[in-house]
Amino acid sequence: MSGTSSSSTRVLPRDIAELKALAERQPELAPAAELQISLIETVRRVQGRLTTPWLESTAEELTARLAKGQALLDFDQILFEWNDVRLLIRQIADILRRYDAVDADGVLALHNVGRAADLPDRMRAWFSGTPSPDVEMLDEVLLWAARPYLQRTAEVLQQRVTFDTWRRPTCPACAAEPDFSVITPAGERLLVCSRCLVRWAFAATDCPYCGNSDRATITSMATSDGMYRVTICQPCGRYLKALDGRKSSRPLLPYADPIVTLPLDAAVMRRQGK
Ligand SMILES: [Zn+2]
Ligand SMILES: [Zn+2]
C-alpha cells in the first residue's frame, strides 16, 4: 500500500534560486550559500524516488494522541531506504569536506558511520534526541540524510490531521525543537521544525526552548528592512529567528532563510559577547 510522489520537491528550486541570488548580493555569504545548495541538490536526488509510507492510524487516533501531548511519528514508521541513506551520508560528508567543514579524519569517521552495520541504531538514537559527540558533525549529517524520509512521513500525517490545537514548544510530528519561525500577517507565530520542517502555532513571545514567558527578559532585534526578526531569551541564552510575514513579500524558504539570516546569528553572538 504505497506509491511514489514528487510533492516535497516543490519548494527546493525557489530555495536554490534565493541562495544563488544571496551569493551574488552578499559575497561574504557565498561559501555558506554554495554549501547549502550542494546539500539541497544531494537530498533532491533522493526525494525523487521516495516511497510514500502507509500509516495505519486513523484521524481520530492521531487527534487523540496530539490531545495527550504526544508527537505523532514513531521511528519505525519512517521508510528509510538504507542503501540510499548510506550513499547520502557519504555524499554529505564529502560536501562538508569540500567546504572545509570537517577535516580529513572527520570525513573518514563519517564514511565509517555510513558503512557500519549499526547505522539504523545510530539513526534511531539520533531521532530520539541522543547526540553523537564521538563523531564530528555526525548529528548534522544524520539530519540531512534523514530529512527527506522524515519530511515525507510528516506530510502524510499532515494530510490526515491538523496541528491547530498543538501549541507546544516541540514538533507535533517528530518531537524535535524548532530552529526557525514565521510571523503571519495576523501577527501569529508559527514555529518551524528543525528536522521535518512542519510548522505549528506557538505563543508569539514565549521562549520555546525554556518556557520563559517574561517579556522583560526576552529581547528582539529586526533587520533594517524589517523582513527578519530574532528573539533572544536571556535566562537560557538561546534565540530564534523569524521571517516576518507582515513585511516580507514572499513565503518562508526553509532551506534558504536560515542562510540569508546568518548576519543575524552574528549580531546575536556579538551581543552576547561570544
Ligand atoms: Zn518535526
Ligand atoms: Zn529560553
PDB file of C-alpha atoms and ligand atoms in Angstrom:
ATOM      1  CA  MET A   1       0.000   0.000   0.000  1.00  0.00           C
ATOM      2  CA  SER A   2       2.433   2.656  -1.057  1.00  0.00           C
ATOM      3  CA  GLY A   3       3.198   4.744  -4.080  1.00  0.00           C
ATOM      4  CA  THR A   4       5.632   7.364  -5.199  1.00  0.00           C
ATOM      5  CA  SER A   5       5.044  11.074  -5.304  1.00  0.00           C
ATOM      6  CA  SER A   6       7.128  14.133  -6.006  1.00  0.00           C
ATOM      7  CA  SER A   7       5.302  16.615  -3.784  1.00  0.00           C
ATOM      8  CA  SER A   8       8.177  17.509  -1.446  1.00  0.00           C
ATOM      9  CA  THR A   9      10.478  18.567  -4.267  1.00  0.00           C
ATOM     10  CA  ARG A  10       8.343  21.655  -4.850  1.00  0.00           C
ATOM     11  CA  VAL A  11       9.950  24.314  -2.637  1.00  0.00           C
ATOM     12  CA  LEU A  12      13.566  23.467  -3.308  1.00  0.00           C
ATOM     13  CA  PRO A  13      14.061  25.264  -6.670  1.00  0.00           C
ATOM     14  CA  ARG A  14      12.977  28.533  -5.032  1.00  0.00           C
ATOM     15  CA  ASP A  15      15.365  27.984  -2.147  1.00  0.00           C
ATOM     16  CA  ILE A  16      18.208  27.362  -4.591  1.00  0.00           C
ATOM     17  CA  ALA A  17      17.350  30.482  -6.636  1.00  0.00           C
ATOM     18  CA  GLU A  18      17.300  32.585  -3.457  1.00  0.00           C
ATOM     19  CA  LEU A  19      20.652  31.154  -2.296  1.00  0.00           C
ATOM     20  CA  LYS A  20      22.228  31.905  -5.693  1.00  0.00           C
ATOM     21  CA  ALA A  21      20.905  35.474  -5.521  1.00  0.00           C
ATOM     22  CA  LEU A  22      22.258  35.789  -1.972  1.00  0.00           C
ATOM     23  CA  ALA A  23      25.742  34.682  -3.054  1.00  0.00           C
ATOM     24  CA  GLU A  24      25.730  37.462  -5.689  1.00  0.00           C
ATOM     25  CA  ARG A  25      24.287  40.084  -3.356  1.00  0.00           C
ATOM     26  CA  GLN A  26      26.488  39.332  -0.346  1.00  0.00           C
ATOM     27  CA  PRO A  27      29.754  37.685  -1.450  1.00  0.00           C
ATOM     28  CA  GLU A  28      30.795  37.147   2.179  1.00  0.00           C
ATOM     29  CA  LEU A  29      27.880  34.680   2.463  1.00  0.00           C
ATOM     30  CA  ALA A  30      28.677  32.925  -0.829  1.00  0.00           C
ATOM     31  CA  PRO A  31      30.542  29.933   0.706  1.00  0.00           C
ATOM     32  CA  ALA A  32      27.670  29.232   3.128  1.00  0.00           C
ATOM     33  CA  ALA A  33      25.112  29.635   0.321  1.00  0.00           C
ATOM     34  CA  GLU A  34      27.059  27.325  -2.006  1.00  0.00           C
ATOM     35  CA  LEU A  35      27.456  24.685   0.700  1.00  0.00           C
ATOM     36  CA  GLN A  36      23.706  24.785   1.319  1.00  0.00           C
ATOM     37  CA  ILE A  37      22.945  24.485  -2.414  1.00  0.00           C
ATOM     38  CA  SER A  38      25.210  21.421  -2.662  1.00  0.00           C
ATOM     39  CA  LEU A  39      23.427  19.793   0.279  1.00  0.00           C
ATOM     40  CA  ILE A  40      19.969  20.572  -1.152  1.00  0.00           C
ATOM     41  CA  GLU A  41      20.891  19.140  -4.539  1.00  0.00           C
ATOM     42  CA  THR A  42      22.162  15.933  -2.957  1.00  0.00           C
ATOM     43  CA  VAL A  43      18.958  15.461  -0.993  1.00  0.00           C
ATOM     44  CA  ARG A  44      16.799  16.293  -4.004  1.00  0.00           C
ATOM     45  CA  ARG A  45      18.126  13.333  -5.938  1.00  0.00           C
ATOM     46  CA  VAL A  46      16.756  11.025  -3.232  1.00  0.00           C
ATOM     47  CA  GLN A  47      13.458  12.871  -2.876  1.00  0.00           C
ATOM     48  CA  GLY A  48      12.507  11.981  -6.441  1.00  0.00           C
ATOM     49  CA  ARG A  49      12.402   8.287  -5.608  1.00  0.00           C
ATOM     50  CA  LEU A  50      10.873   8.231  -2.133  1.00  0.00           C
ATOM     51  CA  THR A  51       8.122   5.816  -1.255  1.00  0.00           C
ATOM     52  CA  THR A  52       5.083   7.251   0.487  1.00  0.00           C
ATOM     53  CA  PRO A  53       4.570   5.477   3.819  1.00  0.00           C
ATOM     54  CA  TRP A  54       1.234   3.885   4.578  1.00  0.00           C
ATOM     55  CA  LEU A  55       0.173   4.796   8.116  1.00  0.00           C
ATOM     56  CA  GLU A  56      -2.388   2.641   9.887  1.00  0.00           C
ATOM     57  CA  SER A  57      -3.554   5.273  12.368  1.00  0.00           C
ATOM     58  CA  THR A  58      -6.929   6.908  11.790  1.00  0.00           C
ATOM     59  CA  ALA A  59      -7.514  10.655  12.050  1.00  0.00           C
ATOM     60  CA  GLU A  60      -9.261  10.032  15.398  1.00  0.00           C
ATOM     61  CA  GLU A  61      -6.300   8.110  16.809  1.00  0.00           C
ATOM     62  CA  LEU A  62      -3.873  10.791  15.671  1.00  0.00           C
ATOM     63  CA  THR A  63      -6.017  13.599  17.102  1.00  0.00           C
ATOM     64  CA  ALA A  64      -6.271  11.760  20.427  1.00  0.00           C
ATOM     65  CA  ARG A  65      -2.524  11.347  20.534  1.00  0.00           C
ATOM     66  CA  LEU A  66      -1.966  15.061  19.911  1.00  0.00           C
ATOM     67  CA  ALA A  67      -4.504  15.900  22.629  1.00  0.00           C
ATOM     68  CA  LYS A  68      -2.331  13.918  25.081  1.00  0.00           C
ATOM     69  CA  GLY A  69       0.685  15.995  24.065  1.00  0.00           C
ATOM     70  CA  GLN A  70       2.408  13.163  22.192  1.00  0.00           C
ATOM     71  CA  ALA A  71       4.162  13.747  18.882  1.00  0.00           C
ATOM     72  CA  LEU A  72       2.815  11.504  16.134  1.00  0.00           C
ATOM     73  CA  LEU A  73       5.804   9.983  14.459  1.00  0.00           C
ATOM     74  CA  ASP A  74       7.386   6.726  15.565  1.00  0.00           C
ATOM     75  CA  PHE A  75      10.835   5.889  14.248  1.00  0.00           C
ATOM     76  CA  ASP A  76       9.575   2.581  12.854  1.00  0.00           C
ATOM     77  CA  GLN A  77       7.029   4.378  10.655  1.00  0.00           C
ATOM     78  CA  ILE A  78       9.756   6.146   8.694  1.00  0.00           C
ATOM     79  CA  LEU A  79      10.517   4.245   5.485  1.00  0.00           C
ATOM     80  CA  PHE A  80      14.273   4.615   5.325  1.00  0.00           C
ATOM     81  CA  GLU A  81      15.892   3.122   2.234  1.00  0.00           C
ATOM     82  CA  TRP A  82      19.114   2.284   3.996  1.00  0.00           C
ATOM     83  CA  ASN A  83      21.235   1.941   0.852  1.00  0.00           C
ATOM     84  CA  ASP A  84      20.195   5.451  -0.157  1.00  0.00           C
ATOM     85  CA  VAL A  85      20.780   6.738   3.387  1.00  0.00           C
ATOM     86  CA  ARG A  86      24.310   5.284   3.348  1.00  0.00           C
ATOM     87  CA  LEU A  87      25.005   6.908  -0.009  1.00  0.00           C
ATOM     88  CA  LEU A  88      23.609  10.221   1.252  1.00  0.00           C
ATOM     89  CA  ILE A  89      25.838  10.132   4.324  1.00  0.00           C
ATOM     90  CA  ARG A  90      28.882   9.573   2.132  1.00  0.00           C
ATOM     91  CA  GLN A  91      27.923  12.378  -0.265  1.00  0.00           C
ATOM     92  CA  ILE A  92      27.060  14.830   2.520  1.00  0.00           C
ATOM     93  CA  ALA A  93      30.352  14.079   4.290  1.00  0.00           C
ATOM     94  CA  ASP A  94      32.243  14.715   1.031  1.00  0.00           C
ATOM     95  CA  ILE A  95      30.471  18.059   0.579  1.00  0.00           C
ATOM     96  CA  LEU A  96      31.328  19.113   4.135  1.00  0.00           C
ATOM     97  CA  ARG A  97      34.951  18.190   3.457  1.00  0.00           C
ATOM     98  CA  ARG A  98      34.967  20.182   0.203  1.00  0.00           C
ATOM     99  CA  TYR A  99      33.809  23.267   2.109  1.00  0.00           C
ATOM    100  CA  ASP A 100      36.265  22.605   4.935  1.00  0.00           C
ATOM    101  CA  ALA A 101      33.530  21.995   7.489  1.00  0.00           C
ATOM    102  CA  VAL A 102      35.273  18.745   8.530  1.00  0.00           C
ATOM    103  CA  ASP A 103      38.915  17.709   8.349  1.00  0.00           C
ATOM    104  CA  ALA A 104      40.375  14.637   6.608  1.00  0.00           C
ATOM    105  CA  ASP A 105      39.972  12.428   9.692  1.00  0.00           C
ATOM    106  CA  GLY A 106      36.461  13.714  10.216  1.00  0.00           C
ATOM    107  CA  VAL A 107      35.296  12.741   6.761  1.00  0.00           C
ATOM    108  CA  LEU A 108      36.688   9.204   7.212  1.00  0.00           C
ATOM    109  CA  ALA A 109      34.858   8.842  10.518  1.00  0.00           C
ATOM    110  CA  LEU A 110      31.611   9.940   8.839  1.00  0.00           C
ATOM    111  CA  HIS A 111      32.141   7.497   5.972  1.00  0.00           C
ATOM    112  CA  ASN A 112      32.657   4.737   8.529  1.00  0.00           C
ATOM    113  CA  VAL A 113      29.362   5.510  10.238  1.00  0.00           C
ATOM    114  CA  GLY A 114      27.620   5.413   6.855  1.00  0.00           C
ATOM    115  CA  ARG A 115      29.062   1.960   6.126  1.00  0.00           C
ATOM    116  CA  ALA A 116      28.630   0.423   9.573  1.00  0.00           C
ATOM    117  CA  ALA A 117      26.078  -2.279  10.311  1.00  0.00           C
ATOM    118  CA  ASP A 118      24.744  -0.309  13.278  1.00  0.00           C
ATOM    119  CA  LEU A 119      23.691   2.716  11.222  1.00  0.00           C
ATOM    120  CA  PRO A 120      19.952   2.113  11.873  1.00  0.00           C
ATOM    121  CA  ASP A 121      20.688   2.075  15.636  1.00  0.00           C
ATOM    122  CA  ARG A 122      22.650   5.323  15.299  1.00  0.00           C
ATOM    123  CA  MET A 123      19.768   6.859  13.417  1.00  0.00           C
ATOM    124  CA  ARG A 124      17.241   5.678  15.987  1.00  0.00           C
ATOM    125  CA  ALA A 125      19.301   7.218  18.794  1.00  0.00           C
ATOM    126  CA  TRP A 126      19.598  10.471  16.850  1.00  0.00           C
ATOM    127  CA  PHE A 127      15.843  10.501  16.247  1.00  0.00           C
ATOM    128  CA  SER A 128      15.162  10.097  19.958  1.00  0.00           C
ATOM    129  CA  GLY A 129      17.362  13.124  20.643  1.00  0.00           C
ATOM    130  CA  THR A 130      20.589  11.466  21.785  1.00  0.00           C
ATOM    131  CA  PRO A 131      23.560  13.432  20.435  1.00  0.00           C
ATOM    132  CA  SER A 132      26.576  11.665  18.904  1.00  0.00           C
ATOM    133  CA  PRO A 133      29.522  13.703  20.179  1.00  0.00           C
ATOM    134  CA  ASP A 134      32.025  10.951  19.301  1.00  0.00           C
ATOM    135  CA  VAL A 135      31.950  11.778  15.571  1.00  0.00           C
ATOM    136  CA  GLU A 136      32.377  15.378  14.479  1.00  0.00           C
ATOM    137  CA  MET A 137      29.360  16.795  12.559  1.00  0.00           C
ATOM    138  CA  LEU A 138      27.531  13.447  12.715  1.00  0.00           C
ATOM    139  CA  ASP A 139      24.304  14.951  14.064  1.00  0.00           C
ATOM    140  CA  GLU A 140      24.223  17.431  11.169  1.00  0.00           C
ATOM    141  CA  VAL A 141      24.950  14.687   8.632  1.00  0.00           C
ATOM    142  CA  LEU A 142      22.231  12.426  10.035  1.00  0.00           C
ATOM    143  CA  LEU A 143      19.802  15.357   9.920  1.00  0.00           C
ATOM    144  CA  TRP A 144      20.417  15.917   6.218  1.00  0.00           C
ATOM    145  CA  ALA A 145      20.311  12.194   5.444  1.00  0.00           C
ATOM    146  CA  ALA A 146      17.115  11.556   7.435  1.00  0.00           C
ATOM    147  CA  ARG A 147      15.198  14.663   6.497  1.00  0.00           C
ATOM    148  CA  PRO A 148      13.731  13.540   3.143  1.00  0.00           C
ATOM    149  CA  TYR A 149      12.244  10.440   4.798  1.00  0.00           C
ATOM    150  CA  LEU A 150      11.040  12.316   7.883  1.00  0.00           C
ATOM    151  CA  GLN A 151       9.552  15.056   5.768  1.00  0.00           C
ATOM    152  CA  ARG A 152       7.641  12.632   3.588  1.00  0.00           C
ATOM    153  CA  THR A 153       6.170  10.832   6.613  1.00  0.00           C
ATOM    154  CA  ALA A 154       5.247  14.160   8.228  1.00  0.00           C
ATOM    155  CA  GLU A 155       3.495  15.209   5.018  1.00  0.00           C
ATOM    156  CA  VAL A 156       1.367  12.082   5.086  1.00  0.00           C
ATOM    157  CA  LEU A 157       0.451  12.757   8.725  1.00  0.00           C
ATOM    158  CA  GLN A 158      -0.494  16.322   7.905  1.00  0.00           C
ATOM    159  CA  GLN A 159      -2.905  15.182   5.236  1.00  0.00           C
ATOM    160  CA  ARG A 160      -4.781  13.303   7.927  1.00  0.00           C
ATOM    161  CA  VAL A 161      -4.751  15.558  10.961  1.00  0.00           C
ATOM    162  CA  THR A 162      -4.445  19.266  11.827  1.00  0.00           C
ATOM    163  CA  PHE A 163      -1.869  20.671  14.249  1.00  0.00           C
ATOM    164  CA  ASP A 164      -4.021  23.745  15.018  1.00  0.00           C
ATOM    165  CA  THR A 165      -4.538  22.904  18.685  1.00  0.00           C
ATOM    166  CA  TRP A 166      -0.987  21.766  19.474  1.00  0.00           C
ATOM    167  CA  ARG A 167       0.714  24.967  20.759  1.00  0.00           C
ATOM    168  CA  ARG A 168       3.604  23.143  22.427  1.00  0.00           C
ATOM    169  CA  PRO A 169       7.298  24.064  22.050  1.00  0.00           C
ATOM    170  CA  THR A 170       8.337  20.930  20.125  1.00  0.00           C
ATOM    171  CA  CYS A 171       7.216  19.490  16.796  1.00  0.00           C
ATOM    172  CA  PRO A 172       3.810  17.717  16.771  1.00  0.00           C
ATOM    173  CA  ALA A 173       5.067  15.351  14.072  1.00  0.00           C
ATOM    174  CA  CYS A 174       8.595  14.340  15.123  1.00  0.00           C
ATOM    175  CA  ALA A 175       9.111  15.923  18.591  1.00  0.00           C
ATOM    176  CA  ALA A 176      12.195  17.951  17.580  1.00  0.00           C
ATOM    177  CA  GLU A 177      12.901  21.549  18.533  1.00  0.00           C
ATOM    178  CA  PRO A 178      12.116  24.421  16.186  1.00  0.00           C
ATOM    179  CA  ASP A 179      15.034  26.302  14.673  1.00  0.00           C
ATOM    180  CA  PHE A 180      13.206  28.977  12.690  1.00  0.00           C
ATOM    181  CA  SER A 181       9.812  30.653  12.776  1.00  0.00           C
ATOM    182  CA  VAL A 182       7.360  32.643  10.703  1.00  0.00           C
ATOM    183  CA  ILE A 183       5.244  35.573  11.846  1.00  0.00           C
ATOM    184  CA  THR A 184       1.954  35.504   9.924  1.00  0.00           C
ATOM    185  CA  PRO A 185       0.328  38.666   8.527  1.00  0.00           C
ATOM    186  CA  ALA A 186      -2.089  38.415  11.508  1.00  0.00           C
ATOM    187  CA  GLY A 187       0.865  38.529  13.936  1.00  0.00           C
ATOM    188  CA  GLU A 188       0.690  34.881  14.974  1.00  0.00           C
ATOM    189  CA  ARG A 189       3.980  32.999  15.279  1.00  0.00           C
ATOM    190  CA  LEU A 190       4.490  29.598  13.659  1.00  0.00           C
ATOM    191  CA  LEU A 191       7.492  27.538  14.734  1.00  0.00           C
ATOM    192  CA  VAL A 192       9.313  25.536  12.044  1.00  0.00           C
ATOM    193  CA  CYS A 193      10.659  22.086  12.957  1.00  0.00           C
ATOM    194  CA  SER A 194      14.430  21.747  12.673  1.00  0.00           C
ATOM    195  CA  ARG A 195      14.059  18.204  11.319  1.00  0.00           C
ATOM    196  CA  CYS A 196      10.846  17.704   9.324  1.00  0.00           C
ATOM    197  CA  LEU A 197      10.036  21.389   8.619  1.00  0.00           C
ATOM    198  CA  VAL A 198       6.437  21.042   9.867  1.00  0.00           C
ATOM    199  CA  ARG A 199       5.004  24.333  11.186  1.00  0.00           C
ATOM    200  CA  TRP A 200       2.759  24.886  14.190  1.00  0.00           C
ATOM    201  CA  ALA A 201       1.455  27.851  16.159  1.00  0.00           C
ATOM    202  CA  PHE A 202       3.108  28.891  19.415  1.00  0.00           C
ATOM    203  CA  ALA A 203       2.771  31.859  21.810  1.00  0.00           C
ATOM    204  CA  ALA A 204       4.151  34.882  19.953  1.00  0.00           C
ATOM    205  CA  THR A 205       6.745  35.948  22.536  1.00  0.00           C
ATOM    206  CA  ASP A 206       7.443  32.911  24.775  1.00  0.00           C
ATOM    207  CA  CYS A 207      10.793  31.095  24.514  1.00  0.00           C
ATOM    208  CA  PRO A 208      10.176  27.611  23.051  1.00  0.00           C
ATOM    209  CA  TYR A 209      13.468  26.325  24.483  1.00  0.00           C
ATOM    210  CA  CYS A 210      12.987  27.002  28.206  1.00  0.00           C
ATOM    211  CA  GLY A 211       9.349  28.112  28.510  1.00  0.00           C
ATOM    212  CA  ASN A 212      10.248  31.611  29.725  1.00  0.00           C
ATOM    213  CA  SER A 213       7.287  33.944  29.159  1.00  0.00           C
ATOM    214  CA  ASP A 214       8.602  37.046  30.959  1.00  0.00           C
ATOM    215  CA  ARG A 215       8.764  39.625  28.178  1.00  0.00           C
ATOM    216  CA  ALA A 216      11.171  41.785  30.187  1.00  0.00           C
ATOM    217  CA  THR A 217      13.840  39.097  29.720  1.00  0.00           C
ATOM    218  CA  ILE A 218      13.217  38.435  26.018  1.00  0.00           C
ATOM    219  CA  THR A 219      14.778  40.917  23.608  1.00  0.00           C
ATOM    220  CA  SER A 220      14.025  41.268  19.947  1.00  0.00           C
ATOM    221  CA  MET A 221      16.011  42.702  17.026  1.00  0.00           C
ATOM    222  CA  ALA A 222      15.000  43.141  13.382  1.00  0.00           C
ATOM    223  CA  THR A 223      16.917  43.556  10.145  1.00  0.00           C
ATOM    224  CA  SER A 224      16.796  47.104   8.730  1.00  0.00           C
ATOM    225  CA  ASP A 225      14.187  46.101   6.127  1.00  0.00           C
ATOM    226  CA  GLY A 226      12.091  44.505   8.870  1.00  0.00           C
ATOM    227  CA  MET A 227      11.876  41.235   6.949  1.00  0.00           C
ATOM    228  CA  TYR A 228      13.538  39.134   9.640  1.00  0.00           C
ATOM    229  CA  ARG A 229      13.478  39.263  13.419  1.00  0.00           C
ATOM    230  CA  VAL A 230      15.352  37.445  16.139  1.00  0.00           C
ATOM    231  CA  THR A 231      14.161  36.993  19.707  1.00  0.00           C
ATOM    232  CA  ILE A 232      16.775  36.285  22.354  1.00  0.00           C
ATOM    233  CA  CYS A 233      15.916  34.691  25.686  1.00  0.00           C
ATOM    234  CA  GLN A 234      18.155  35.964  28.479  1.00  0.00           C
ATOM    235  CA  PRO A 235      17.565  33.158  31.028  1.00  0.00           C
ATOM    236  CA  CYS A 236      18.524  30.315  28.664  1.00  0.00           C
ATOM    237  CA  GLY A 237      20.657  32.309  26.210  1.00  0.00           C
ATOM    238  CA  ARG A 238      19.052  30.763  23.156  1.00  0.00           C
ATOM    239  CA  TYR A 239      17.453  32.623  20.292  1.00  0.00           C
ATOM    240  CA  LEU A 240      15.018  32.076  17.458  1.00  0.00           C
ATOM    241  CA  LYS A 241      14.970  33.772  14.065  1.00  0.00           C
ATOM    242  CA  ALA A 242      11.750  34.597  12.204  1.00  0.00           C
ATOM    243  CA  LEU A 243      10.601  35.657   8.780  1.00  0.00           C
ATOM    244  CA  ASP A 244       8.124  38.475   9.389  1.00  0.00           C
ATOM    245  CA  GLY A 245       5.199  37.843   7.038  1.00  0.00           C
ATOM    246  CA  ARG A 246       3.891  41.341   7.735  1.00  0.00           C
ATOM    247  CA  LYS A 247       6.956  42.753   5.956  1.00  0.00           C
ATOM    248  CA  SER A 248       8.043  40.005   3.574  1.00  0.00           C
ATOM    249  CA  SER A 249       6.754  39.804   0.013  1.00  0.00           C
ATOM    250  CA  ARG A 250       7.458  36.074  -0.210  1.00  0.00           C
ATOM    251  CA  PRO A 251       6.797  32.996   1.947  1.00  0.00           C
ATOM    252  CA  LEU A 252       9.431  31.314   4.105  1.00  0.00           C
ATOM    253  CA  LEU A 253      12.086  29.409   2.174  1.00  0.00           C
ATOM    254  CA  PRO A 254      13.054  26.852   4.815  1.00  0.00           C
ATOM    255  CA  TYR A 255      16.427  25.931   3.291  1.00  0.00           C
ATOM    256  CA  ALA A 256      17.410  29.448   2.198  1.00  0.00           C
ATOM    257  CA  ASP A 257      16.229  31.715   5.008  1.00  0.00           C
ATOM    258  CA  PRO A 258      18.499  30.218   7.707  1.00  0.00           C
ATOM    259  CA  ILE A 259      21.474  31.110   5.455  1.00  0.00           C
ATOM    260  CA  VAL A 260      20.091  34.514   4.387  1.00  0.00           C
ATOM    261  CA  THR A 261      19.861  35.382   8.089  1.00  0.00           C
ATOM    262  CA  LEU A 262      23.384  34.323   9.128  1.00  0.00           C
ATOM    263  CA  PRO A 263      24.224  38.006   9.800  1.00  0.00           C
ATOM    264  CA  LEU A 264      21.514  37.927  12.498  1.00  0.00           C
ATOM    265  CA  ASP A 265      23.278  34.996  14.174  1.00  0.00           C
ATOM    266  CA  ALA A 266      26.480  37.022  14.092  1.00  0.00           C
ATOM    267  CA  ALA A 267      24.669  40.007  15.610  1.00  0.00           C
ATOM    268  CA  VAL A 268      23.347  37.831  18.434  1.00  0.00           C
ATOM    269  CA  MET A 269      26.846  36.445  19.093  1.00  0.00           C
ATOM    270  CA  ARG A 270      28.291  39.951  19.275  1.00  0.00           C
ATOM    271  CA  ARG A 271      25.542  40.990  21.639  1.00  0.00           C
ATOM    272  CA  GLN A 272      26.222  38.019  23.870  1.00  0.00           C
ATOM    273  CA  GLY A 273      29.934  38.773  23.789  1.00  0.00           C
ATOM    274  CA  LYS A 274      30.885  35.471  22.140  1.00  0.00           C
TER     275      LYS A 274
HETATM  276 ZN    ZN B   1       9.360  17.705  13.089  1.00  0.00          ZN
HETATM  277 ZN    ZN B   2      14.691  30.488  26.963  1.00  0.00          ZN
END
